[in-house]
Amino acid sequence: MWPRADSTPAGISAHHVPSAGPQEGGRQAAVSNSVRLVIYRLEGRSIWTLFNEKALAGLGRDLPATGRLSRQGVATALAALRRFRSVLEGWSAHDTSVVATAAVREARDGKDFLAAVRDQAGLDVRVLSGEEEARYAALGVIAGQPDAQGVVGDLGGSSLELIRLADARDGITLPLGPFALGAPKPIDIAAVRRSADTALRTAGERFAAREFHAVGGAWRNLGLLHMAMADYPLHVAHQYEMSRADAVDVARFVARQSRGSLESIEGLSKKRFDTLPYAAVVLEALIERLGVERVVVSAFGLREGLLYESMTPAERTRDPLIEGCEALTATRGLSSDLGLALEEWLTPTFSRLEPVFEGREPTLIAAACRLADLGARLHPDHRADLAFAQVLRAPIAGMNHAERAFLASAAFARHTSAPTPPEADIVARVLSTERRQRARALGAAVRLGCDLAGRNPALLRHARLTTDGERLSLSADPAWGDMLLGEQTPKRAATLAQALKLKLEMG
């Protein structure tokens, strides 16, 4: 386990790994058109953000006209990096890396800027090539969604990187960042579209894909805007999905708005009003040129890609959803083996049910079992509601929105037999009836296992939960029958049987 700090502006990124006793931490700083410091905590495969600060410097604002970095942007970036350095000094560290991206890479005075960063902030900067930038963006998407397929597009202030996820190599960089296309001037939609079409002419066939993973703050804002336009109730940007038609609609809407109109829209970043229309036009061109049918917004990108690369091979093979759920519920004094024991106990029964998540059931069952003790330190009168809320919006990677709602509903059912979770409108919007029923059954099964064994993983080995036709059977090994006689056990088993629509037999 290790916390890590990361800061990524559109031209430089610094990555630092501090040591914190039994846990390790990393910090990363990046400089580009924006400068960001993020302090992460890594717990195995799961990534947690502890601190996040950004300064929109606009380093590449003057590049198209002068070939040099913006003087005001340089001053803003250096001031931010000096502050970041002071913040990071509070963390003991054994490794630090700083990376710069397109703006610094392409500027004639980029080397002078790097020297100033070294002199004033004490940071040595690694300048990423466009191909490296694309690769780290792809690794970041994989860090957030291991089964992601298709193509990644990382839009920064000065460039666009494209790369296939199949092997996370052989990416390209194109001059399609908003500043490279003319921002902050008012947009000429036709001219920007011609530039995008020209740059993408040869890339269209090479990077053709049905699924496109959109990385970068501008595209993330487009996703948030579409949520508002669609009255979508779950405001979590990561893994938000738009169909081809929906993505084109929101892109065209934004491209044609004046700055004043954009300023009147709640939820949009005020610092992106000058660049958002450019990002929208580029997205529409990409969708058409690459034949995209679905756009998936990723909150993970270059910084998380650097973190992912630093993990051991064994850590990279672990599931971020299961590890994230386990980390979320880690509580001193409770057995860390309970989740695994519950998973092994429940899997034989649930694996015989008709799948509702197309091959994702094993992972979701494992994740729900790891959440069994999420409410251990919550007030018993409010555990169910609070557990639901935490899981629904937890910053855990490796799940889409339907899976979030499923696990939140299971966490609710783990603590109560009430049929309807809070924020039922979100659940109904995101989950089918079959998935809602399965979540209730899974939560009831976890509750049964916890109460039956008194949260003692060893006791679960002496109880059997099986299905046979229309029957759900709960039995115990010889001489262990007393463990089924607790006052709550029959009630918990009856709730599970009802959720599965089966007849209960105990013996």
Short mmCIF file of C-alpha atoms in Angstrom, two decimals:
data_model
loop_
_atom_site.label_atom_id
_atom_site.label_comp_id
_atom_site.label_asym_id
_atom_site.label_seq_id
_atom_site.Cartn_x
_atom_site.Cartn_y
_atom_site.Cartn_z
CA MET A 1 0.00 0.00 0.00
CA TRP A 2 1.31 3.41 -0.82
CA PRO A 3 -0.04 6.94 -1.08
CA ARG A 4 1.17 8.88 -4.02
CA ALA A 5 1.08 12.50 -5.01
CA ASP A 6 0.56 13.61 -8.53
CA SER A 7 0.26 16.92 -10.26
CA THR A 8 -0.39 17.25 -13.96
CA PRO A 9 -0.66 20.45 -15.91
CA ALA A 10 -0.82 20.39 -19.68
CA GLY A 11 2.93 20.63 -20.09
CA ILE A 12 4.78 19.15 -17.07
CA SER A 13 3.93 16.37 -14.66
CA ALA A 14 5.81 15.49 -11.52
CA HIS A 15 5.52 12.15 -9.84
CA HIS A 16 6.77 11.54 -6.33
CA VAL A 17 6.73 8.46 -4.08
CA PRO A 18 6.89 9.24 -0.36
CA SER A 19 7.36 6.65 2.34
CA ALA A 20 4.89 6.56 5.23
CA GLY A 21 5.93 3.78 7.57
CA PRO A 22 4.13 0.56 6.71
CA GLN A 23 2.52 2.25 3.75
CA GLU A 24 4.10 4.09 0.90
CA GLY A 25 2.92 7.12 -0.92
CA GLY A 26 3.51 8.88 -4.18
CA ARG A 27 3.06 12.36 -5.41
CA GLN A 28 2.98 13.50 -8.95
CA ALA A 29 3.06 16.95 -10.49
CA ALA A 30 2.34 17.70 -14.11
CA VAL A 31 2.77 20.87 -16.08
CA SER A 32 0.97 21.56 -19.32
CA ASN A 33 -1.63 24.14 -20.07
CA SER A 34 -2.80 23.42 -16.55
CA VAL A 35 -0.63 22.53 -13.58
CA ARG A 36 -1.97 19.97 -11.14
CA LEU A 37 -0.83 18.37 -7.92
CA VAL A 38 -2.63 15.21 -6.82
CA ILE A 39 -1.62 13.18 -3.79
CA TYR A 40 -2.59 9.56 -4.16
CA ARG A 41 -2.76 6.64 -1.81
CA LEU A 42 -2.28 3.22 -3.36
CA GLU A 43 -3.64 0.18 -1.57
CA GLY A 44 -2.63 -2.72 -3.75
CA ARG A 45 -4.44 -2.17 -7.05
CA SER A 46 -6.81 0.51 -5.76
CA ILE A 47 -6.01 4.21 -6.23
CA TRP A 48 -7.31 6.87 -3.83
CA THR A 49 -7.00 10.61 -4.28
CA LEU A 50 -6.11 12.38 -1.02
CA PHE A 51 -5.41 15.87 -2.36
CA ASN A 52 -6.03 17.56 -5.69
CA GLU A 53 -5.10 21.10 -6.70
CA LYS A 54 -4.89 22.64 -10.15
CA ALA A 55 -3.77 25.92 -11.67
CA LEU A 56 -4.89 26.63 -15.24
CA ALA A 57 -1.73 28.30 -16.48
CA GLY A 58 -2.37 28.28 -20.22
CA LEU A 59 1.28 27.63 -21.00
CA GLY A 60 0.57 26.77 -24.61
CA ARG A 61 -1.79 29.67 -25.26
CA ASP A 62 0.73 31.56 -27.42
CA LEU A 63 2.40 28.58 -29.09
CA PRO A 64 0.60 28.76 -32.46
CA ALA A 65 1.45 32.43 -32.90
CA THR A 66 4.92 32.70 -31.35
CA GLY A 67 6.25 29.17 -30.91
CA ARG A 68 6.95 30.10 -27.30
CA LEU A 69 5.27 29.54 -23.97
CA SER A 70 2.92 32.19 -22.63
CA ARG A 71 4.87 34.55 -20.35
CA GLN A 72 1.90 34.86 -18.02
CA GLY A 73 1.43 31.10 -18.13
CA VAL A 74 5.07 30.53 -17.20
CA ALA A 75 4.74 32.82 -14.19
CA THR A 76 1.54 31.08 -13.08
CA ALA A 77 3.05 27.62 -13.56
CA LEU A 78 6.24 28.43 -11.65
CA ALA A 79 4.29 29.92 -8.76
CA ALA A 80 2.08 26.84 -8.62
CA LEU A 81 5.05 24.47 -8.73
CA ARG A 82 6.83 26.35 -5.95
CA ARG A 83 3.71 25.97 -3.83
CA PHE A 84 3.39 22.31 -4.77
CA ARG A 85 6.99 21.70 -3.78
CA SER A 86 6.28 23.17 -0.34
CA VAL A 87 3.20 20.97 0.05
CA LEU A 88 5.15 17.87 -0.92
CA GLU A 89 7.96 18.54 1.54
CA GLY A 90 5.60 17.37 4.27
CA TRP A 91 5.76 13.86 2.82
CA SER A 92 8.88 11.72 3.25
CA ALA A 93 9.80 10.28 -0.12
CA HIS A 94 12.05 7.75 -1.74
CA ASP A 95 11.23 8.43 -5.40
CA THR A 96 10.12 11.44 -7.38
CA SER A 97 9.44 11.93 -11.06
CA VAL A 98 8.16 14.97 -12.89
CA VAL A 99 6.81 14.85 -16.44
CA ALA A 100 6.04 17.49 -19.03
CA THR A 101 3.73 17.08 -22.00
CA ALA A 102 2.90 18.81 -25.28
CA ALA A 103 3.19 22.50 -24.46
CA VAL A 104 6.70 22.24 -23.00
CA ARG A 105 7.74 19.63 -25.52
CA GLU A 106 6.91 21.80 -28.53
CA ALA A 107 7.90 25.28 -27.32
CA ARG A 108 11.16 26.85 -28.51
CA ASP A 109 11.77 28.04 -24.97
CA GLY A 110 10.73 24.76 -23.36
CA LYS A 111 14.27 24.01 -22.16
CA ASP A 112 14.51 27.45 -20.55
CA PHE A 113 11.26 26.78 -18.72
CA LEU A 114 12.52 23.42 -17.47
CA ALA A 115 15.67 25.09 -16.17
CA ALA A 116 13.52 27.62 -14.32
CA VAL A 117 11.46 24.82 -12.80
CA ARG A 118 14.64 23.15 -11.58
CA ASP A 119 16.06 26.39 -10.18
CA GLN A 120 12.91 27.73 -8.57
CA ALA A 121 11.00 24.61 -7.56
CA GLY A 122 13.81 22.08 -7.29
CA LEU A 123 12.08 19.64 -9.64
CA ASP A 124 13.80 17.74 -12.44
CA VAL A 125 11.40 17.28 -15.31
CA ARG A 126 11.05 14.38 -17.73
CA VAL A 127 9.58 15.52 -21.05
CA LEU A 128 7.27 12.88 -22.48
CA SER A 129 7.13 12.22 -26.20
CA GLY A 130 3.71 12.21 -27.83
CA GLU A 131 3.84 8.42 -28.05
CA GLU A 132 4.66 8.14 -24.34
CA GLU A 133 1.88 10.54 -23.49
CA ALA A 134 -0.57 8.39 -25.45
CA ARG A 135 0.69 5.22 -23.79
CA TYR A 136 0.29 6.58 -20.27
CA ALA A 137 -3.22 7.77 -21.11
CA ALA A 138 -4.07 4.23 -22.23
CA LEU A 139 -2.55 2.72 -19.08
CA GLY A 140 -4.61 5.18 -17.04
CA VAL A 141 -7.81 4.03 -18.71
CA ILE A 142 -6.81 0.41 -18.04
CA ALA A 143 -6.11 1.32 -14.40
CA GLY A 144 -9.69 2.57 -14.15
CA GLN A 145 -11.35 -0.11 -16.29
CA PRO A 146 -9.26 -3.27 -16.82
CA ASP A 147 -11.62 -4.70 -19.44
CA ALA A 148 -11.75 -1.51 -21.52
CA GLN A 149 -11.61 -1.97 -25.29
CA GLY A 150 -11.32 0.29 -28.28
CA VAL A 151 -9.38 3.53 -28.55
CA VAL A 152 -8.29 6.18 -26.07
CA GLY A 153 -8.22 9.86 -26.94
CA ASP A 154 -6.47 12.20 -24.50
CA LEU A 155 -7.22 15.85 -25.28
CA GLY A 156 -4.91 18.40 -23.69
CA GLY A 157 -4.57 22.08 -24.28
CA SER A 158 -2.09 21.73 -27.14
CA SER A 159 -2.47 18.19 -28.49
CA LEU A 160 -4.60 15.10 -28.91
CA GLU A 161 -3.13 11.66 -28.33
CA LEU A 162 -4.75 8.56 -29.84
CA ILE A 163 -3.88 4.97 -28.98
CA ARG A 164 -5.45 1.55 -29.11
CA LEU A 165 -6.07 -0.26 -25.85
CA ALA A 166 -5.28 -3.68 -27.27
CA ASP A 167 -1.58 -3.33 -26.49
CA ALA A 168 -1.32 0.29 -25.24
CA ARG A 169 1.45 1.00 -27.75
CA ASP A 170 1.97 2.70 -31.09
CA GLY A 171 0.08 5.87 -30.24
CA ILE A 172 0.17 9.15 -32.12
CA THR A 173 -0.07 12.80 -31.20
CA LEU A 174 -1.96 15.36 -33.27
CA PRO A 175 -2.09 19.18 -33.07
CA LEU A 176 -5.76 19.22 -32.15
CA GLY A 177 -5.69 20.74 -28.67
CA PRO A 178 -7.85 23.87 -28.31
CA PHE A 179 -4.86 26.23 -28.14
CA ALA A 180 -3.33 24.66 -31.25
CA LEU A 181 -6.63 25.28 -33.05
CA GLY A 182 -7.04 28.91 -32.08
CA ALA A 183 -8.36 29.19 -28.55
CA PRO A 184 -9.00 31.44 -26.71
CA LYS A 185 -10.32 33.28 -29.78
CA PRO A 186 -14.01 32.76 -30.58
CA ILE A 187 -14.31 29.56 -32.53
CA ASP A 188 -14.67 29.34 -36.31
CA ILE A 189 -16.49 26.01 -36.41
CA ALA A 190 -15.94 25.36 -40.11
CA ALA A 191 -12.21 26.10 -39.94
CA VAL A 192 -11.67 23.98 -36.82
CA ARG A 193 -13.61 21.12 -38.37
CA ARG A 194 -11.47 21.29 -41.52
CA SER A 195 -8.32 21.17 -39.40
CA ALA A 196 -9.64 18.21 -37.44
CA ASP A 197 -10.68 16.33 -40.58
CA THR A 198 -7.30 16.94 -42.18
CA ALA A 199 -5.38 15.73 -39.11
CA LEU A 200 -7.62 12.69 -38.74
CA ARG A 201 -7.71 11.72 -42.40
CA THR A 202 -5.01 9.04 -42.09
CA ALA A 203 -5.83 8.19 -38.48
CA GLY A 204 -9.46 7.31 -39.16
CA GLU A 205 -8.82 3.82 -40.49
CA ARG A 206 -5.89 3.08 -38.19
CA PHE A 207 -7.82 3.93 -35.02
CA ALA A 208 -11.33 2.96 -36.10
CA ALA A 209 -13.23 1.61 -33.08
CA ARG A 210 -16.78 1.27 -31.82
CA GLU A 211 -15.78 2.35 -28.30
CA PHE A 212 -13.93 5.58 -27.58
CA HIS A 213 -12.54 6.44 -24.14
CA ALA A 214 -12.45 10.19 -23.67
CA VAL A 215 -9.67 11.46 -21.40
CA GLY A 216 -9.18 15.09 -20.40
CA GLY A 217 -11.01 17.80 -18.50
CA ALA A 218 -12.73 19.33 -21.53
CA TRP A 219 -14.37 16.09 -22.59
CA ARG A 220 -15.21 15.28 -18.98
CA ASN A 221 -17.11 18.56 -18.85
CA LEU A 222 -19.01 17.59 -21.99
CA GLY A 223 -20.04 14.38 -20.25
CA LEU A 224 -21.22 16.30 -17.18
CA LEU A 225 -23.21 18.64 -19.40
CA HIS A 226 -24.87 15.71 -21.12
CA MET A 227 -25.84 14.34 -17.69
CA ALA A 228 -27.61 17.63 -16.97
CA MET A 229 -29.29 17.72 -20.38
CA ALA A 230 -30.50 14.13 -19.99
CA ASP A 231 -31.56 14.68 -16.36
CA TYR A 232 -29.29 11.79 -15.45
CA PRO A 233 -29.38 11.32 -11.67
CA LEU A 234 -25.98 9.74 -10.88
CA HIS A 235 -23.40 12.52 -11.10
CA VAL A 236 -20.24 10.43 -11.35
CA ALA A 237 -18.10 11.30 -14.36
CA HIS A 238 -15.94 8.16 -14.39
CA GLN A 239 -17.35 5.54 -16.77
CA TYR A 240 -20.26 7.73 -17.83
CA GLU A 241 -21.38 6.48 -21.23
CA MET A 242 -22.93 8.31 -24.19
CA SER A 243 -24.24 6.80 -27.38
CA ARG A 244 -22.92 8.11 -30.68
CA ALA A 245 -26.05 10.20 -31.19
CA ASP A 246 -25.97 11.63 -27.66
CA ALA A 247 -22.28 12.54 -27.88
CA VAL A 248 -22.75 14.25 -31.25
CA ASP A 249 -25.77 16.15 -29.95
CA VAL A 250 -23.96 17.55 -26.91
CA ALA A 251 -20.86 18.36 -29.00
CA ARG A 252 -22.91 20.30 -31.55
CA PHE A 253 -24.81 22.09 -28.81
CA VAL A 254 -21.64 23.29 -27.08
CA ALA A 255 -19.83 24.23 -30.30
CA ARG A 256 -22.61 26.63 -31.22
CA GLN A 257 -22.92 28.38 -27.88
CA SER A 258 -21.48 31.81 -27.20
CA ARG A 259 -19.27 32.28 -24.19
CA GLY A 260 -22.15 34.06 -22.47
CA SER A 261 -24.44 31.10 -23.07
CA LEU A 262 -21.86 28.67 -21.73
CA GLU A 263 -21.40 30.82 -18.64
CA SER A 264 -25.11 30.47 -17.88
CA ILE A 265 -24.92 26.64 -17.77
CA GLU A 266 -24.51 25.33 -14.24
CA GLY A 267 -21.85 22.71 -13.60
CA LEU A 268 -19.41 23.64 -16.36
CA SER A 269 -15.90 24.64 -15.37
CA LYS A 270 -15.70 28.41 -15.74
CA LYS A 271 -12.08 28.19 -16.80
CA ARG A 272 -12.94 26.07 -19.83
CA PHE A 273 -15.42 28.37 -21.58
CA ASP A 274 -12.79 29.45 -24.14
CA THR A 275 -11.69 25.92 -25.00
CA LEU A 276 -14.84 23.81 -24.65
CA PRO A 277 -16.29 24.59 -28.12
CA TYR A 278 -13.00 23.52 -29.71
CA ALA A 279 -13.03 20.26 -27.74
CA ALA A 280 -16.62 19.67 -28.86
CA VAL A 281 -15.80 20.05 -32.56
CA VAL A 282 -12.82 17.70 -32.27
CA LEU A 283 -14.97 15.10 -30.50
CA GLU A 284 -17.60 15.18 -33.24
CA ALA A 285 -14.92 14.82 -35.92
CA LEU A 286 -13.40 11.85 -34.06
CA ILE A 287 -16.75 10.12 -33.72
CA GLU A 288 -17.40 10.38 -37.43
CA ARG A 289 -13.87 9.60 -38.64
CA LEU A 290 -13.31 6.63 -36.31
CA GLY A 291 -16.82 5.19 -36.59
CA VAL A 292 -17.42 5.47 -32.84
CA GLU A 293 -20.69 4.08 -31.50
CA ARG A 294 -20.13 4.68 -27.79
CA VAL A 295 -18.16 7.32 -25.87
CA VAL A 296 -17.00 6.43 -22.35
CA VAL A 297 -15.72 9.24 -20.13
CA SER A 298 -12.66 8.28 -18.10
CA ALA A 299 -11.61 10.24 -15.03
CA PHE A 300 -8.33 8.33 -15.17
CA GLY A 301 -5.57 9.35 -17.54
CA LEU A 302 -1.87 10.10 -17.76
CA ARG A 303 -1.25 10.45 -14.02
CA GLU A 304 -2.99 7.21 -13.18
CA GLY A 305 -1.10 5.59 -16.06
CA LEU A 306 2.17 6.53 -14.41
CA LEU A 307 0.93 5.02 -11.16
CA TYR A 308 -0.21 1.86 -12.91
CA GLU A 309 3.18 1.41 -14.56
CA SER A 310 4.89 1.69 -11.17
CA MET A 311 2.86 -1.20 -9.72
CA THR A 312 4.36 -4.65 -9.61
CA PRO A 313 3.16 -7.14 -12.24
CA ALA A 314 1.27 -8.99 -9.50
CA GLU A 315 -0.51 -5.81 -8.42
CA ARG A 316 -1.52 -4.99 -11.98
CA THR A 317 -3.26 -8.35 -12.36
CA ARG A 318 -5.55 -7.72 -9.38
CA ASP A 319 -9.06 -6.39 -9.81
CA PRO A 320 -9.38 -2.70 -8.81
CA LEU A 321 -13.05 -3.09 -7.90
CA ILE A 322 -12.49 -5.96 -5.47
CA GLU A 323 -9.39 -4.30 -4.00
CA GLY A 324 -11.16 -0.95 -3.75
CA CYS A 325 -14.12 -2.46 -1.91
CA GLU A 326 -11.80 -4.26 0.47
CA ALA A 327 -9.83 -1.08 1.15
CA LEU A 328 -13.05 0.88 1.67
CA THR A 329 -14.15 -1.45 4.44
CA ALA A 330 -10.84 -2.10 6.15
CA THR A 331 -11.59 -1.62 9.86
CA ARG A 332 -9.24 -2.27 12.74
CA GLY A 333 -10.26 -5.22 14.87
CA LEU A 334 -12.34 -7.03 12.22
CA SER A 335 -11.17 -10.02 10.25
CA SER A 336 -9.89 -9.18 6.78
CA ASP A 337 -10.70 -12.78 5.79
CA LEU A 338 -14.46 -12.34 6.09
CA GLY A 339 -14.98 -11.07 2.55
CA LEU A 340 -13.13 -13.95 0.94
CA ALA A 341 -14.90 -16.49 3.16
CA LEU A 342 -18.29 -15.05 2.22
CA GLU A 343 -17.37 -15.12 -1.47
CA GLU A 344 -16.41 -18.80 -1.28
CA TRP A 345 -19.59 -19.61 0.67
CA LEU A 346 -22.01 -17.79 -1.64
CA THR A 347 -20.49 -18.43 -5.05
CA PRO A 348 -21.75 -22.01 -5.52
CA THR A 349 -25.35 -20.85 -5.01
CA PHE A 350 -25.20 -17.65 -7.03
CA SER A 351 -23.21 -19.20 -9.88
CA ARG A 352 -26.23 -21.43 -10.60
CA LEU A 353 -28.55 -18.47 -11.11
CA GLU A 354 -29.30 -17.00 -14.50
CA PRO A 355 -26.63 -14.31 -15.09
CA VAL A 356 -27.77 -10.69 -15.16
CA PHE A 357 -24.37 -9.05 -15.79
CA GLU A 358 -22.98 -11.06 -18.74
CA GLY A 359 -19.93 -12.62 -17.13
CA ARG A 360 -19.36 -9.98 -14.47
CA GLU A 361 -21.16 -11.88 -11.69
CA PRO A 362 -18.03 -13.40 -10.10
CA THR A 363 -16.39 -9.99 -9.75
CA LEU A 364 -19.54 -8.33 -8.43
CA ILE A 365 -20.16 -11.12 -5.92
CA ALA A 366 -16.56 -10.82 -4.71
CA ALA A 367 -16.89 -7.02 -4.42
CA ALA A 368 -20.21 -7.22 -2.53
CA CYS A 369 -18.71 -9.71 -0.07
CA ARG A 370 -15.75 -7.35 0.55
CA LEU A 371 -18.29 -4.67 1.51
CA ALA A 372 -19.85 -6.84 4.21
CA ASP A 373 -18.45 -4.81 7.11
CA LEU A 374 -18.81 -1.36 5.56
CA GLY A 375 -21.42 -0.44 8.18
CA ALA A 376 -19.50 -1.78 11.18
CA ARG A 377 -18.73 1.69 12.53
CA LEU A 378 -21.95 3.35 11.46
CA HIS A 379 -25.00 3.92 13.67
CA PRO A 380 -27.22 0.82 13.40
CA ASP A 381 -30.30 2.93 12.67
CA HIS A 382 -28.64 4.43 9.59
CA ARG A 383 -26.22 1.76 8.39
CA ALA A 384 -28.23 0.69 5.38
CA ASP A 385 -28.72 4.19 3.99
CA LEU A 386 -25.16 5.31 4.69
CA ALA A 387 -23.64 2.17 3.20
CA PHE A 388 -25.74 2.65 0.07
CA ALA A 389 -24.62 6.26 -0.32
CA GLN A 390 -20.94 5.46 0.20
CA VAL A 391 -20.85 2.67 -2.37
CA LEU A 392 -22.89 4.55 -4.96
CA ARG A 393 -20.39 7.41 -5.13
CA ALA A 394 -17.17 5.86 -3.83
CA PRO A 395 -14.09 6.78 -5.91
CA ILE A 396 -13.48 3.13 -6.74
CA ALA A 397 -12.37 2.10 -10.22
CA GLY A 398 -13.31 -0.97 -12.20
CA MET A 399 -17.11 -0.57 -12.34
CA ASN A 400 -19.59 1.15 -14.60
CA HIS A 401 -22.65 3.03 -13.40
CA ALA A 402 -24.98 0.02 -13.46
CA GLU A 403 -22.50 -1.93 -11.36
CA ARG A 404 -22.25 0.98 -8.92
CA ALA A 405 -26.00 0.97 -8.41
CA PHE A 406 -26.00 -2.83 -8.11
CA LEU A 407 -23.33 -2.92 -5.41
CA ALA A 408 -24.90 0.01 -3.55
CA SER A 409 -28.25 -1.81 -3.54
CA ALA A 410 -26.58 -5.00 -2.32
CA ALA A 411 -24.83 -3.03 0.46
CA PHE A 412 -28.24 -1.63 1.46
CA ALA A 413 -29.84 -5.10 1.53
CA ARG A 414 -26.93 -6.41 3.59
CA HIS A 415 -28.11 -4.22 6.48
CA THR A 416 -31.90 -4.25 6.15
CA SER A 417 -34.79 -6.28 4.79
CA ALA A 418 -36.52 -3.11 3.56
CA PRO A 419 -37.30 -3.59 -0.14
CA THR A 420 -36.56 -0.09 -1.42
CA PRO A 421 -33.15 1.61 -1.13
CA PRO A 422 -32.74 5.39 -0.87
CA GLU A 423 -32.49 7.36 -4.10
CA ALA A 424 -34.73 4.78 -5.74
CA ASP A 425 -34.97 6.97 -8.85
CA ILE A 426 -31.27 6.44 -9.54
CA VAL A 427 -31.53 2.70 -9.05
CA ALA A 428 -34.60 2.45 -11.28
CA ARG A 429 -32.93 4.55 -14.00
CA VAL A 430 -29.73 2.53 -14.04
CA LEU A 431 -30.78 -1.03 -13.12
CA SER A 432 -33.30 -3.39 -14.69
CA THR A 433 -35.87 -5.10 -12.48
CA GLU A 434 -33.89 -8.34 -12.69
CA ARG A 435 -30.70 -6.65 -11.57
CA ARG A 436 -32.44 -4.88 -8.69
CA GLN A 437 -33.85 -8.18 -7.49
CA ARG A 438 -30.48 -9.89 -7.76
CA ALA A 439 -28.81 -7.10 -5.77
CA ARG A 440 -31.39 -7.52 -3.03
CA ALA A 441 -30.76 -11.28 -2.99
CA LEU A 442 -26.98 -10.87 -2.89
CA GLY A 443 -27.18 -8.39 -0.02
CA ALA A 444 -29.53 -10.71 1.87
CA ALA A 445 -27.12 -13.61 1.36
CA VAL A 446 -24.20 -11.58 2.71
CA ARG A 447 -26.31 -10.61 5.71
CA LEU A 448 -27.23 -14.24 6.33
CA GLY A 449 -23.62 -15.35 6.15
CA CYS A 450 -22.42 -12.63 8.52
CA ASP A 451 -25.10 -13.27 11.15
CA LEU A 452 -24.97 -17.05 10.84
CA ALA A 453 -21.24 -17.12 11.54
CA GLY A 454 -21.10 -14.14 13.87
CA ARG A 455 -18.63 -12.61 11.39
CA ASN A 456 -16.30 -15.56 12.08
CA PRO A 457 -14.99 -16.76 8.70
CA ALA A 458 -14.06 -20.18 10.08
CA LEU A 459 -17.67 -21.00 11.00
CA LEU A 460 -18.88 -20.55 7.43
CA ARG A 461 -16.99 -23.70 6.46
CA HIS A 462 -19.46 -25.73 8.55
CA ALA A 463 -22.64 -24.40 6.88
CA ARG A 464 -24.04 -25.15 3.43
CA LEU A 465 -26.23 -22.95 1.26
CA THR A 466 -27.56 -24.77 -1.80
CA THR A 467 -30.35 -24.56 -4.37
CA ASP A 468 -32.25 -27.44 -5.90
CA GLY A 469 -35.05 -26.65 -8.29
CA GLU A 470 -37.42 -24.35 -6.41
CA ARG A 471 -35.78 -24.90 -3.02
CA LEU A 472 -33.12 -23.01 -1.08
CA SER A 473 -31.51 -25.22 1.55
CA LEU A 474 -29.47 -24.11 4.56
CA SER A 475 -27.77 -26.90 6.46
CA ALA A 476 -24.85 -27.51 8.82
CA ASP A 477 -22.21 -30.18 9.19
CA PRO A 478 -22.92 -32.95 11.72
CA ALA A 479 -22.48 -31.72 15.30
CA TRP A 480 -22.66 -28.12 14.07
CA GLY A 481 -26.44 -27.86 13.95
CA ASP A 482 -26.52 -25.41 16.86
CA MET A 483 -25.01 -22.75 14.65
CA LEU A 484 -28.29 -22.67 12.70
CA LEU A 485 -30.41 -22.13 15.81
CA GLY A 486 -29.67 -18.46 16.35
CA GLU A 487 -32.73 -16.27 16.65
CA GLN A 488 -31.85 -14.31 13.52
CA THR A 489 -30.77 -17.15 11.25
CA PRO A 490 -34.25 -18.31 10.16
CA LYS A 491 -35.31 -14.71 9.52
CA ARG A 492 -32.24 -13.95 7.43
CA ALA A 493 -32.62 -17.20 5.47
CA ALA A 494 -36.32 -16.47 4.83
CA THR A 495 -35.47 -13.02 3.48
CA LEU A 496 -32.93 -14.53 1.09
CA ALA A 497 -35.36 -17.22 -0.06
CA GLN A 498 -38.00 -14.58 -0.71
CA ALA A 499 -35.55 -12.47 -2.73
CA LEU A 500 -34.64 -15.53 -4.81
CA LYS A 501 -38.30 -16.57 -5.09
CA LEU A 502 -37.49 -20.01 -3.65
CA LYS A 503 -38.93 -22.16 -0.86
CA LEU A 504 -36.71 -22.38 2.22
CA GLU A 505 -35.61 -25.61 3.86
CA MET A 506 -33.41 -25.67 6.97
CA GLY A 507 -31.80 -28.67 8.57
#
